[in-house]
PDB file of C-alpha atoms in Angstrom:
ATOM      1  CA  MET B 118     141.585 151.932  51.456  1.00 44.00           C
ATOM      2  CA  SER B 119     139.313 152.332  48.468  1.00 50.00           C
ATOM      3  CA  THR B 120     138.125 149.812  45.930  1.00 53.00           C
ATOM      4  CA  VAL B 121     135.932 149.328  42.876  1.00 54.00           C
ATOM      5  CA  ILE B 122     133.144 146.845  43.611  1.00 50.00           C
ATOM      6  CA  SER B 123     132.161 145.015  40.435  1.00 49.00           C
ATOM      7  CA  VAL B 124     128.631 143.663  40.707  1.00 51.00           C
ATOM      8  CA  ASN B 125     128.680 139.842  40.506  1.00 49.00           C
ATOM      9  CA  ARG B 126     132.498 139.886  40.280  1.00 50.00           C
ATOM     10  CA  ASN B 127     133.755 141.407  43.498  1.00 49.00           C
ATOM     11  CA  GLU B 128     136.972 139.637  44.360  1.00 52.00           C
ATOM     12  CA  SER B 129     138.345 142.291  46.687  1.00 52.00           C
ATOM     13  CA  GLY B 130     136.932 140.613  49.799  1.00 53.00           C
ATOM     14  CA  ILE B 131     136.517 143.133  52.595  1.00 51.00           C
ATOM     15  CA  VAL B 132     135.002 146.481  51.607  1.00 55.00           C
ATOM     16  CA  SER B 133     136.293 149.402  53.642  1.00 54.00           C
ATOM     17  CA  GLY B 134     133.767 151.833  55.055  1.00 58.00           C
ATOM     18  CA  GLY B 135     136.312 154.045  56.826  1.00 59.00           C
ATOM     19  CA  ASP B 136     136.374 157.843  56.803  1.00 60.00           C
ATOM     20  CA  TYR B 137     138.842 158.120  53.931  1.00 58.00           C
ATOM     21  CA  SER B 138     137.577 155.295  51.746  1.00 60.00           C
ATOM     22  CA  VAL B 139     136.033 156.042  48.372  1.00 56.00           C
ATOM     23  CA  ASN B 140     134.400 152.878  47.044  1.00 54.00           C
ATOM     24  CA  GLN B 141     132.640 152.687  43.693  1.00 58.00           C
ATOM     25  CA  VAL B 142     129.965 150.236  42.597  1.00 61.00           C
ATOM     26  CA  GLN B 143     130.567 149.327  38.976  1.00 58.00           C
ATOM     27  CA  ILE B 144     128.466 147.319  36.547  1.00 56.00           C
ATOM     28  CA  MET B 145     130.522 145.857  33.746  1.00 55.00           C
ATOM     29  CA  ASP B 146     129.084 145.976  30.210  1.00 55.00           C
ATOM     30  CA  ASP B 147     128.412 142.256  30.235  1.00 53.00           C
ATOM     31  CA  GLN B 148     126.606 142.652  33.559  1.00 47.00           C
ATOM     32  CA  LYS B 149     123.870 145.018  32.402  1.00 49.00           C
ATOM     33  CA  GLU B 150     121.365 142.223  32.737  1.00 53.00           C
ATOM     34  CA  TYR B 151     122.023 140.143  35.793  1.00 59.00           C
ATOM     35  CA  ASP B 152     119.809 138.141  38.061  1.00 74.00           C
ATOM     36  CA  ILE B 153     119.401 138.903  41.727  1.00 82.00           C
ATOM     37  CA  ASN B 154     118.333 136.129  44.041  1.00 85.00           C
ATOM     38  CA  TRP B 155     115.635 138.197  45.726  1.00 88.00           C
ATOM     39  CA  GLU B 156     114.884 135.546  48.360  1.00 89.00           C
ATOM     40  CA  THR B 157     118.499 135.462  49.532  1.00 90.00           C
ATOM     41  CA  LEU B 158     118.686 139.251  49.437  1.00 90.00           C
ATOM     42  CA  HIS B 159     115.557 139.533  51.623  1.00 92.00           C
ATOM     43  CA  LYS B 160     117.067 137.093  54.154  1.00 92.00           C
ATOM     44  CA  GLU B 161     120.313 139.063  54.298  1.00 91.00           C
ATOM     45  CA  ILE B 162     118.493 142.385  54.675  1.00 92.00           C
ATOM     46  CA  ASN B 163     116.296 140.977  57.455  1.00 92.00           C
ATOM     47  CA  MET B 164     119.409 139.825  59.329  1.00 91.00           C
ATOM     48  CA  LEU B 165     120.878 143.322  58.990  1.00 91.00           C
ATOM     49  CA  LYS B 166     117.659 144.871  60.326  1.00 92.00           C
ATOM     50  CA  SER B 167     118.234 143.031  63.626  1.00 92.00           C
ATOM     51  CA  ASN B 168     121.778 144.418  63.982  1.00 90.00           C
ATOM     52  CA  PRO B 169     122.214 146.685  67.042  1.00 91.00           C
ATOM     53  CA  ASP B 170     124.097 149.321  64.991  1.00 91.00           C
ATOM     54  CA  SER B 171     121.662 152.098  64.002  1.00 90.00           C
ATOM     55  CA  PHE B 172     123.488 152.878  60.735  1.00 89.00           C
ATOM     56  CA  ILE B 173     123.294 149.259  59.622  1.00 89.00           C
ATOM     57  CA  LYS B 174     119.566 149.213  60.482  1.00 91.00           C
ATOM     58  CA  LYS B 175     119.024 152.389  58.456  1.00 92.00           C
ATOM     59  CA  PHE B 176     120.908 150.905  55.481  1.00 91.00           C
ATOM     60  CA  ALA B 177     118.848 147.703  55.749  1.00 92.00           C
ATOM     61  CA  CYS B 178     115.579 149.674  55.779  1.00 94.00           C
ATOM     62  CA  GLU B 179     116.550 151.589  52.638  1.00 93.00           C
ATOM     63  CA  ALA B 180     117.765 148.449  50.883  1.00 93.00           C
ATOM     64  CA  GLY B 181     114.642 146.603  52.009  1.00 93.00           C
ATOM     65  CA  LYS B 182     112.353 149.106  50.276  1.00 94.00           C
ATOM     66  CA  ALA B 183     114.178 148.620  46.969  1.00 92.00           C
ATOM     67  CA  ALA B 184     114.253 144.848  47.446  1.00 92.00           C
ATOM     68  CA  GLU B 185     110.493 144.699  48.084  1.00 93.00           C
ATOM     69  CA  LYS B 186     109.941 146.363  44.706  1.00 93.00           C
ATOM     70  CA  LYS B 187     112.592 144.098  43.115  1.00 91.00           C
ATOM     71  CA  ASP B 188     114.226 147.294  41.878  1.00 90.00           C
ATOM     72  CA  LYS B 189     117.744 146.441  40.644  1.00 87.00           C
ATOM     73  CA  GLN B 190     118.692 150.055  40.048  1.00 88.00           C
ATOM     74  CA  GLY B 191     117.333 150.959  43.477  1.00 90.00           C
ATOM     75  CA  ILE B 192     119.580 148.371  45.130  1.00 88.00           C
ATOM     76  CA  ILE B 193     122.585 149.737  43.254  1.00 85.00           C
ATOM     77  CA  SER B 194     121.647 153.290  44.276  1.00 88.00           C
ATOM     78  CA  VAL B 195     121.428 152.285  47.940  1.00 90.00           C
ATOM     79  CA  LEU B 196     124.829 150.581  47.732  1.00 86.00           C
ATOM     80  CA  SER B 197     126.355 153.615  46.021  1.00 85.00           C
ATOM     81  CA  LYS B 198     124.963 155.891  48.717  1.00 86.00           C
ATOM     82  CA  TRP B 199     126.084 153.810  51.676  1.00 84.00           C
ATOM     83  CA  LEU B 200     129.483 152.627  50.473  1.00 77.00           C
ATOM     84  CA  PRO B 201     131.660 155.742  50.796  1.00 65.00           C
TER      85      PRO B 201
END
């Protein structure tokens, strides 16, 4: 199962991370400038850091570095890397 994940408009629900999935993060033209609620993002990342799964912890650490810098492109890059 593969899907296109539209930033701020993802209606697909569950995102597959299986071996044969090929997900794409897509920013629509009208989404070039969008606001990220950095406080909420930090809370979500901190919850992921406490997850027992080592891959989820590694993802959270990478996303956390970009979130600390409030780097929108960095967050998108991390998502693109980790969502197969």
